[in-house]
Structure formats: C-alpha cells, structure tokens
C-alpha cells in the first residue's frame, strides 16, 4: 500500500483475484482430461518460426493449464530447432507467438516443409493474441491467455466461454479502455 497507494493496491488485488479465478475456471475442466486427450502444442517464438518455447517456461505453464502438452522437447524460451525436430514432434496444434504472429502463421502455412505436420494438415495453426503486450508472455494479459488457450485447444469443453466478450471486459476493467469491434 505504501508503494502503490491504496487505490492501486485494491486494483492489483482485484487483478490477482481475476487471474486466479480464470486459472480455476480452466483447470476445473482441464484437470479432468486424460493424457491422451491433451493435444501436443508447439509454440513458436521470436525471431522466427523455427524458434520454439519449451519446458520449464511460462509458455509451458499455460499450455499445461489449458489442457495441452508442450510438444517441444527442449527446455526454456527461444530455442532454435530444425524442421526435422518439428517433424519428429509432429504437434497437433501450433501457436505462433510474438508479433508479427499473423505473418509468421501465414509463413508456416505457405511453406511446403510444414505441410507434413499434423497441425498444418488439420488446420490447427493459430496466431496468439496480443494487446497492450503479448498475451503469451509475462504480462497482465496472461490472465486472458489461459482463457484463449483453453478455448483454442478444447473448444467443445469451453463452448460457453466468449473470449471476445471477456477481452472487452478485461480491458475496460483493468486498462480503462473500451474496445470496439
């Protein structure tokens, strides 16, 4: 309270409650999944599409919470890998993180080397959202990341979750900004 001030401390506590509630909302569902029901997720990172995020990372944490398994058999963030390694992992889902994620997503879809990968063949390549900052990293929007990732990996289990509406409420509540569109 002395550093932030009373009002800011209340907002910080409210944010922590919100994030914790989102984690509970997701894990109440995903904790019931069998290992065979958890898709293998590859998260690509900066500076390109052959740089991935592995175990023991914030990326690994939200993949697990959202009901997936990190396909990357490496430790840490931003690890360069070969196309052969990606093919051996054969992820069910690819999430392209770090801007410009839409361009990197399209680069994967356009590259013939990626067409052998299950996620590409089945149309499960997604650009990770970003807002004030990247949702998939250590940021305030990580509270939204767990919701988006759960809905993306298991749309049938989170059919009642409207990520767009939740995002609008989040930005209004914590950033005091009304999103349009």
PDB file of C-alpha atoms in Angstrom:
ATOM      1  CA  UNK A   1       0.000   0.000   0.000  1.00  0.00           C
ATOM      2  CA  UNK A   2       2.848   2.391   0.827  1.00  0.00           C
ATOM      3  CA  UNK A   3       4.473   1.996  -2.586  1.00  0.00           C
ATOM      4  CA  UNK A   4       1.426   1.749  -4.843  1.00  0.00           C
ATOM      5  CA  UNK A   5      -1.152   3.651  -2.898  1.00  0.00           C
ATOM      6  CA  UNK A   6      -4.474   2.421  -1.574  1.00  0.00           C
ATOM      7  CA  UNK A   7      -6.445   2.636  -4.859  1.00  0.00           C
ATOM      8  CA  UNK A   8      -3.721   0.925  -6.898  1.00  0.00           C
ATOM      9  CA  UNK A   9      -3.299  -1.779  -4.252  1.00  0.00           C
ATOM     10  CA  UNK A  10      -7.039  -2.521  -4.482  1.00  0.00           C
ATOM     11  CA  UNK A  11      -6.801  -2.778  -8.275  1.00  0.00           C
ATOM     12  CA  UNK A  12      -3.777  -5.081  -8.008  1.00  0.00           C
ATOM     13  CA  UNK A  13      -5.635  -7.321  -5.549  1.00  0.00           C
ATOM     14  CA  UNK A  14      -8.669  -7.336  -7.860  1.00  0.00           C
ATOM     15  CA  UNK A  15      -6.450  -8.369 -10.768  1.00  0.00           C
ATOM     16  CA  UNK A  16      -4.923 -11.221  -8.747  1.00  0.00           C
ATOM     17  CA  UNK A  17      -8.411 -12.464  -7.857  1.00  0.00           C
ATOM     18  CA  UNK A  18      -9.424 -12.230 -11.532  1.00  0.00           C
ATOM     19  CA  UNK A  19      -6.356 -14.173 -12.734  1.00  0.00           C
ATOM     20  CA  UNK A  20      -6.808 -16.816 -10.029  1.00  0.00           C
ATOM     21  CA  UNK A  21     -10.490 -17.185 -10.966  1.00  0.00           C
ATOM     22  CA  UNK A  22      -9.542 -17.699 -14.623  1.00  0.00           C
ATOM     23  CA  UNK A  23      -6.992 -20.339 -13.644  1.00  0.00           C
ATOM     24  CA  UNK A  24      -9.600 -22.119 -11.524  1.00  0.00           C
ATOM     25  CA  UNK A  25     -12.227 -21.870 -14.284  1.00  0.00           C
ATOM     26  CA  UNK A  26      -9.893 -23.530 -16.770  1.00  0.00           C
ATOM     27  CA  UNK A  27      -8.273 -26.128 -14.512  1.00  0.00           C
ATOM     28  CA  UNK A  28     -11.641 -27.318 -13.173  1.00  0.00           C
ATOM     29  CA  UNK A  29     -12.178 -28.629 -16.695  1.00  0.00           C
ATOM     30  CA  UNK A  30      -8.685 -29.458 -17.929  1.00  0.00           C
ATOM     31  CA  UNK A  31      -7.596 -31.262 -14.753  1.00  0.00           C
ATOM     32  CA  UNK A  32     -10.119 -33.968 -15.679  1.00  0.00           C
ATOM     33  CA  UNK A  33      -8.512 -34.652 -19.069  1.00  0.00           C
ATOM     34  CA  UNK A  34      -6.677 -37.886 -19.693  1.00  0.00           C
ATOM     35  CA  UNK A  35      -3.163 -37.600 -21.094  1.00  0.00           C
ATOM     36  CA  UNK A  36      -4.490 -38.916 -24.429  1.00  0.00           C
ATOM     37  CA  UNK A  37      -6.978 -36.018 -24.570  1.00  0.00           C
ATOM     38  CA  UNK A  38      -4.266 -33.379 -24.279  1.00  0.00           C
ATOM     39  CA  UNK A  39      -3.044 -32.140 -27.683  1.00  0.00           C
ATOM     40  CA  UNK A  40       0.668 -31.689 -28.336  1.00  0.00           C
ATOM     41  CA  UNK A  41       1.192 -27.935 -28.715  1.00  0.00           C
ATOM     42  CA  UNK A  42       4.160 -26.278 -30.387  1.00  0.00           C
ATOM     43  CA  UNK A  43       4.650 -22.606 -29.557  1.00  0.00           C
ATOM     44  CA  UNK A  44       6.862 -20.744 -31.994  1.00  0.00           C
ATOM     45  CA  UNK A  45       8.709 -17.684 -30.782  1.00  0.00           C
ATOM     46  CA  UNK A  46      10.822 -14.805 -31.937  1.00  0.00           C
ATOM     47  CA  UNK A  47      12.768 -14.292 -34.122  1.00  0.00           C
ATOM     48  CA  UNK A  48      11.241 -16.842 -36.465  1.00  0.00           C
ATOM     49  CA  UNK A  49       9.121 -19.892 -36.965  1.00  0.00           C
ATOM     50  CA  UNK A  50      11.960 -22.328 -36.194  1.00  0.00           C
ATOM     51  CA  UNK A  51      12.473 -20.915 -32.723  1.00  0.00           C
ATOM     52  CA  UNK A  52      10.285 -22.525 -30.086  1.00  0.00           C
ATOM     53  CA  UNK A  53       9.433 -22.283 -26.394  1.00  0.00           C
ATOM     54  CA  UNK A  54       9.954 -25.414 -24.361  1.00  0.00           C
ATOM     55  CA  UNK A  55       9.508 -26.857 -20.912  1.00  0.00           C
ATOM     56  CA  UNK A  56      10.135 -25.005 -17.661  1.00  0.00           C
ATOM     57  CA  UNK A  57       8.738 -21.751 -19.040  1.00  0.00           C
ATOM     58  CA  UNK A  58       5.675 -19.543 -18.736  1.00  0.00           C
ATOM     59  CA  UNK A  59       4.628 -20.910 -22.150  1.00  0.00           C
ATOM     60  CA  UNK A  60       4.799 -24.461 -20.843  1.00  0.00           C
ATOM     61  CA  UNK A  61       2.720 -23.408 -17.821  1.00  0.00           C
ATOM     62  CA  UNK A  62      -0.228 -22.005 -19.786  1.00  0.00           C
ATOM     63  CA  UNK A  63      -0.141 -24.869 -22.315  1.00  0.00           C
ATOM     64  CA  UNK A  64      -0.487 -27.320 -19.421  1.00  0.00           C
ATOM     65  CA  UNK A  65      -3.188 -25.288 -17.638  1.00  0.00           C
ATOM     66  CA  UNK A  66      -5.139 -25.007 -20.917  1.00  0.00           C
ATOM     67  CA  UNK A  67      -5.159 -28.779 -21.311  1.00  0.00           C
ATOM     68  CA  UNK A  68      -2.252 -29.371 -23.657  1.00  0.00           C
ATOM     69  CA  UNK A  69       1.230 -30.846 -23.592  1.00  0.00           C
ATOM     70  CA  UNK A  70       4.233 -28.903 -24.821  1.00  0.00           C
ATOM     71  CA  UNK A  71       5.398 -30.674 -27.983  1.00  0.00           C
ATOM     72  CA  UNK A  72       8.850 -29.058 -27.829  1.00  0.00           C
ATOM     73  CA  UNK A  73      11.267 -31.422 -26.149  1.00  0.00           C
ATOM     74  CA  UNK A  74      13.619 -28.597 -25.154  1.00  0.00           C
ATOM     75  CA  UNK A  75      13.990 -26.526 -22.005  1.00  0.00           C
ATOM     76  CA  UNK A  76      13.480 -22.779 -21.889  1.00  0.00           C
ATOM     77  CA  UNK A  77      12.391 -19.974 -24.169  1.00  0.00           C
ATOM     78  CA  UNK A  78      13.534 -19.079 -27.675  1.00  0.00           C
ATOM     79  CA  UNK A  79      15.241 -22.348 -28.558  1.00  0.00           C
ATOM     80  CA  UNK A  80      16.276 -22.787 -32.212  1.00  0.00           C
ATOM     81  CA  UNK A  81      15.168 -26.105 -33.706  1.00  0.00           C
ATOM     82  CA  UNK A  82      15.360 -27.846 -37.047  1.00  0.00           C
ATOM     83  CA  UNK A  83      12.465 -28.761 -39.291  1.00  0.00           C
ATOM     84  CA  UNK A  84      13.400 -32.391 -38.624  1.00  0.00           C
ATOM     85  CA  UNK A  85      12.832 -31.860 -34.892  1.00  0.00           C
ATOM     86  CA  UNK A  86       9.435 -30.279 -35.540  1.00  0.00           C
ATOM     87  CA  UNK A  87       8.511 -33.198 -37.813  1.00  0.00           C
ATOM     88  CA  UNK A  88       9.550 -35.700 -35.128  1.00  0.00           C
ATOM     89  CA  UNK A  89       7.396 -33.914 -32.537  1.00  0.00           C
ATOM     90  CA  UNK A  90       4.505 -33.688 -35.054  1.00  0.00           C
ATOM     91  CA  UNK A  91       2.383 -31.286 -32.975  1.00  0.00           C
ATOM     92  CA  UNK A  92      -1.418 -31.416 -33.016  1.00  0.00           C
ATOM     93  CA  UNK A  93      -1.581 -27.622 -32.604  1.00  0.00           C
ATOM     94  CA  UNK A  94       0.832 -24.827 -33.474  1.00  0.00           C
ATOM     95  CA  UNK A  95       0.504 -21.464 -31.746  1.00  0.00           C
ATOM     96  CA  UNK A  96       2.514 -18.690 -33.325  1.00  0.00           C
ATOM     97  CA  UNK A  97       3.580 -16.195 -30.688  1.00  0.00           C
ATOM     98  CA  UNK A  98       5.373 -12.868 -30.771  1.00  0.00           C
ATOM     99  CA  UNK A  99       4.489 -10.229 -33.335  1.00  0.00           C
ATOM    100  CA  UNK A 100       4.065 -10.323 -36.253  1.00  0.00           C
ATOM    101  CA  UNK A 101       2.212 -13.548 -35.454  1.00  0.00           C
ATOM    102  CA  UNK A 102      -0.245 -13.420 -38.384  1.00  0.00           C
ATOM    103  CA  UNK A 103       2.638 -13.108 -40.850  1.00  0.00           C
ATOM    104  CA  UNK A 104       4.548 -15.934 -39.149  1.00  0.00           C
ATOM    105  CA  UNK A 105       1.395 -18.072 -39.169  1.00  0.00           C
ATOM    106  CA  UNK A 106       0.995 -17.475 -42.886  1.00  0.00           C
ATOM    107  CA  UNK A 107       4.678 -18.275 -43.455  1.00  0.00           C
ATOM    108  CA  UNK A 108       4.120 -21.684 -41.838  1.00  0.00           C
ATOM    109  CA  UNK A 109       1.010 -22.319 -43.921  1.00  0.00           C
ATOM    110  CA  UNK A 110       2.786 -21.291 -47.151  1.00  0.00           C
ATOM    111  CA  UNK A 111       5.987 -23.280 -46.548  1.00  0.00           C
ATOM    112  CA  UNK A 112       5.828 -26.752 -48.141  1.00  0.00           C
ATOM    113  CA  UNK A 113       8.110 -28.185 -45.430  1.00  0.00           C
ATOM    114  CA  UNK A 114       5.370 -27.617 -42.826  1.00  0.00           C
ATOM    115  CA  UNK A 115       2.630 -29.398 -44.798  1.00  0.00           C
ATOM    116  CA  UNK A 116       3.693 -32.765 -43.370  1.00  0.00           C
ATOM    117  CA  UNK A 117       2.987 -31.565 -39.809  1.00  0.00           C
ATOM    118  CA  UNK A 118      -0.328 -32.745 -38.340  1.00  0.00           C
ATOM    119  CA  UNK A 119      -1.340 -29.289 -37.042  1.00  0.00           C
ATOM    120  CA  UNK A 120      -0.903 -27.796 -40.517  1.00  0.00           C
ATOM    121  CA  UNK A 121      -2.696 -30.672 -42.272  1.00  0.00           C
ATOM    122  CA  UNK A 122      -5.641 -30.356 -39.878  1.00  0.00           C
ATOM    123  CA  UNK A 123      -5.858 -26.560 -39.930  1.00  0.00           C
ATOM    124  CA  UNK A 124      -4.846 -26.072 -36.303  1.00  0.00           C
ATOM    125  CA  UNK A 125      -2.279 -23.271 -36.643  1.00  0.00           C
ATOM    126  CA  UNK A 126      -3.208 -20.180 -34.626  1.00  0.00           C
ATOM    127  CA  UNK A 127      -1.753 -16.703 -34.147  1.00  0.00           C
ATOM    128  CA  UNK A 128      -1.520 -15.903 -30.451  1.00  0.00           C
ATOM    129  CA  UNK A 129      -3.403 -12.730 -29.491  1.00  0.00           C
ATOM    130  CA  UNK A 130      -1.663  -9.633 -28.267  1.00  0.00           C
ATOM    131  CA  UNK A 131      -2.934  -6.341 -26.947  1.00  0.00           C
ATOM    132  CA  UNK A 132      -1.090  -3.821 -24.839  1.00  0.00           C
ATOM    133  CA  UNK A 133       1.611  -6.503 -24.812  1.00  0.00           C
ATOM    134  CA  UNK A 134       1.981 -10.144 -25.805  1.00  0.00           C
ATOM    135  CA  UNK A 135      -0.619 -12.299 -24.055  1.00  0.00           C
ATOM    136  CA  UNK A 136       1.590 -15.393 -24.005  1.00  0.00           C
ATOM    137  CA  UNK A 137       4.443 -13.848 -22.006  1.00  0.00           C
ATOM    138  CA  UNK A 138       4.751 -12.397 -18.518  1.00  0.00           C
ATOM    139  CA  UNK A 139       2.185  -9.641 -18.826  1.00  0.00           C
ATOM    140  CA  UNK A 140      -1.136  -8.506 -17.434  1.00  0.00           C
ATOM    141  CA  UNK A 141      -2.851 -10.148 -20.404  1.00  0.00           C
ATOM    142  CA  UNK A 142      -1.646 -13.562 -19.260  1.00  0.00           C
ATOM    143  CA  UNK A 143      -4.967 -13.649 -17.391  1.00  0.00           C
ATOM    144  CA  UNK A 144      -6.635 -13.726 -20.819  1.00  0.00           C
ATOM    145  CA  UNK A 145      -4.085 -16.123 -22.320  1.00  0.00           C
ATOM    146  CA  UNK A 146      -5.235 -19.071 -20.222  1.00  0.00           C
ATOM    147  CA  UNK A 147      -8.837 -18.495 -21.372  1.00  0.00           C
ATOM    148  CA  UNK A 148      -7.907 -18.112 -25.042  1.00  0.00           C
ATOM    149  CA  UNK A 149      -5.602 -21.148 -24.991  1.00  0.00           C
ATOM    150  CA  UNK A 150      -8.195 -23.357 -23.280  1.00  0.00           C
ATOM    151  CA  UNK A 151     -10.877 -22.323 -25.782  1.00  0.00           C
ATOM    152  CA  UNK A 152      -8.444 -22.827 -28.688  1.00  0.00           C
ATOM    153  CA  UNK A 153      -7.275 -26.274 -27.559  1.00  0.00           C
ATOM    154  CA  UNK A 154     -10.672 -27.526 -26.359  1.00  0.00           C
ATOM    155  CA  UNK A 155     -13.470 -25.520 -27.997  1.00  0.00           C
ATOM    156  CA  UNK A 156     -16.027 -28.200 -27.169  1.00  0.00           C
ATOM    157  CA  UNK A 157     -15.186 -28.084 -23.439  1.00  0.00           C
ATOM    158  CA  UNK A 158     -15.285 -24.279 -23.320  1.00  0.00           C
ATOM    159  CA  UNK A 159     -18.278 -23.673 -25.591  1.00  0.00           C
ATOM    160  CA  UNK A 160     -19.742 -21.230 -23.040  1.00  0.00           C
ATOM    161  CA  UNK A 161     -16.569 -19.111 -22.953  1.00  0.00           C
ATOM    162  CA  UNK A 162     -16.764 -15.961 -25.084  1.00  0.00           C
ATOM    163  CA  UNK A 163     -13.141 -14.814 -25.248  1.00  0.00           C
ATOM    164  CA  UNK A 164     -14.037 -11.656 -27.190  1.00  0.00           C
ATOM    165  CA  UNK A 165     -16.534 -10.533 -24.549  1.00  0.00           C
ATOM    166  CA  UNK A 166     -14.104 -11.448 -21.766  1.00  0.00           C
ATOM    167  CA  UNK A 167     -11.391  -9.424 -23.503  1.00  0.00           C
ATOM    168  CA  UNK A 168     -13.623  -6.365 -23.768  1.00  0.00           C
ATOM    169  CA  UNK A 169     -14.494  -6.632 -20.047  1.00  0.00           C
ATOM    170  CA  UNK A 170     -10.830  -7.098 -19.121  1.00  0.00           C
ATOM    171  CA  UNK A 171      -9.591  -4.030 -20.989  1.00  0.00           C
ATOM    172  CA  UNK A 172     -12.438  -1.934 -19.643  1.00  0.00           C
ATOM    173  CA  UNK A 173     -11.872  -3.103 -16.079  1.00  0.00           C
ATOM    174  CA  UNK A 174      -8.080  -3.062 -15.841  1.00  0.00           C
ATOM    175  CA  UNK A 175      -6.941  -0.721 -18.626  1.00  0.00           C
ATOM    176  CA  UNK A 176      -9.934   1.645 -18.513  1.00  0.00           C
ATOM    177  CA  UNK A 177     -10.221   1.333 -22.266  1.00  0.00           C
ATOM    178  CA  UNK A 178     -13.344   0.413 -24.214  1.00  0.00           C
ATOM    179  CA  UNK A 179     -12.525  -1.872 -27.128  1.00  0.00           C
ATOM    180  CA  UNK A 180     -14.527  -1.503 -30.298  1.00  0.00           C
ATOM    181  CA  UNK A 181     -15.252  -4.166 -32.895  1.00  0.00           C
TER     182      UNK A 181
END
